Amino acid sequence: MAQWSVVALAAFAAAGAHADASYPNKPVTIVVPFTAGGPTDRVARDLAESLRKPLGNNVTIVIDNADGAGSTIGMAKAARAKPDGYTLLLNHIGVATAPILYRKLSFDVMKDFEYLGIINDVPMTLIGKPTLAPNNYKELAAFINKEKDKVNLANAGIGSASHLCGLLLQSTLKVPMTPVPYKGAAPAIADLMGNQVDVLCDQTTNTTGQIEGKKVKAYAVTTSKRLTTPSLKDLPTLQEEGLKGFEVTIWHGLYAPKGTPADILKKVNDALKVALKDPEFIKKSEGLSAVVANDNRVTPEGHKAFVQAEIAKWTPVIKAAGTFAE
Ligand code: ASP
């Protein structure tokens, strides 16, 4: 209790009525707004394993893949769910990019959710289908410049991380490619491995295994520094390759529907902090180049302020990307 700030306590107190002290006494559902088997799903399933014990009663955690429309279908579902602690939402940067990219949403990310904390930061990788001719980033850039919209660029829907990365790539190279939207990165990478689409920019939580297995071609990472994960450390950054200022890191956060009782929110937040320190979760995360958040970022007010800052950061970037953002 001592480390709880007055602001955090006030935020939780304002959040809703008192809770059922026996929480959780039935399965808790985490809505994941992308397809099963993808990078956001990977984070959710790994976290769920480590969250069961600290949440209490070794509770069963069910992952509900409410996929589609760049995570906005799942976010809407979670926003409408009964605010009783038995429905949570785990989503990535889409919480910040959807309000910028969609003219109309049935929910308000600032008003319709309780913020529980940031989970991690995850780099992205630029990858290509196995038969794509280019063997390195320079060759890929030349290929894109030449083939332009003949190049198919997969993404997980408007407002998804892969969409954001893809539109930044197009606007930086000033070359339009043909976007191919999916409901998540799992089907996108499956089609990439099957040579159905050409290029994908996606989180390392999805691409590491496929890169290691040589099932895709890997060209670059989107972080400002190279990664240290042995299998990815030789990939250049896009900045190194001359894409000035190009940096995309994807973060994940945990949410509850607005009005979830304050004591349940505190229970989940406390459990989240414990789960993020679980050596098993840390080990799995490190293997996929994900950086687990420290306690400072696992606060409702810090998480909400961070999302607000991300919306402010990406709004001008996405607006400047102009027609590529259509
Ligand atoms: N990584 C995907 C994206 O592009 C979503 C997913 O997790 O499937 O946002």
mmCIF file of C-alpha atoms in Angstrom, residues 74 86 100 103 115 125 152 247 258 261 267 274 278 283 302:
data_model
loop_
_atom_site.group_PDB
_atom_site.id
_atom_site.type_symbol
_atom_site.label_atom_id
_atom_site.label_comp_id
_atom_site.label_asym_id
_atom_site.label_seq_id
_atom_site.Cartn_x
_atom_site.Cartn_y
_atom_site.Cartn_z
ATOM 1 C CA GLY A 74 -12.152 -5.959 -29.553
ATOM 2 C CA TYR A 86 -14.145 -10.552 -15.175
ATOM 3 C CA ILE A 100 -6.195 9.125 -34.875
ATOM 4 C CA ARG A 103 -13.212 9.074 -38.037
ATOM 5 C CA TYR A 115 -6.002 1.901 -17.120
ATOM 6 C CA THR A 125 11.046 -6.169 -37.832
ATOM 7 C CA ASN A 152 1.895 -6.029 -51.474
ATOM 8 C CA GLU A 247 11.558 4.560 -34.987
ATOM 9 C CA LYS A 258 -14.898 1.956 -17.084
ATOM 10 C CA PRO A 261 -14.773 -1.416 -8.799
ATOM 11 C CA LYS A 267 -6.084 -6.308 -7.104
ATOM 12 C CA VAL A 274 3.886 -9.482 -9.613
ATOM 13 C CA ASP A 278 7.866 -13.603 -12.821
ATOM 14 C CA LYS A 283 12.605 -15.197 -19.832
ATOM 15 C CA GLY A 302 1.144 6.846 -15.647
#
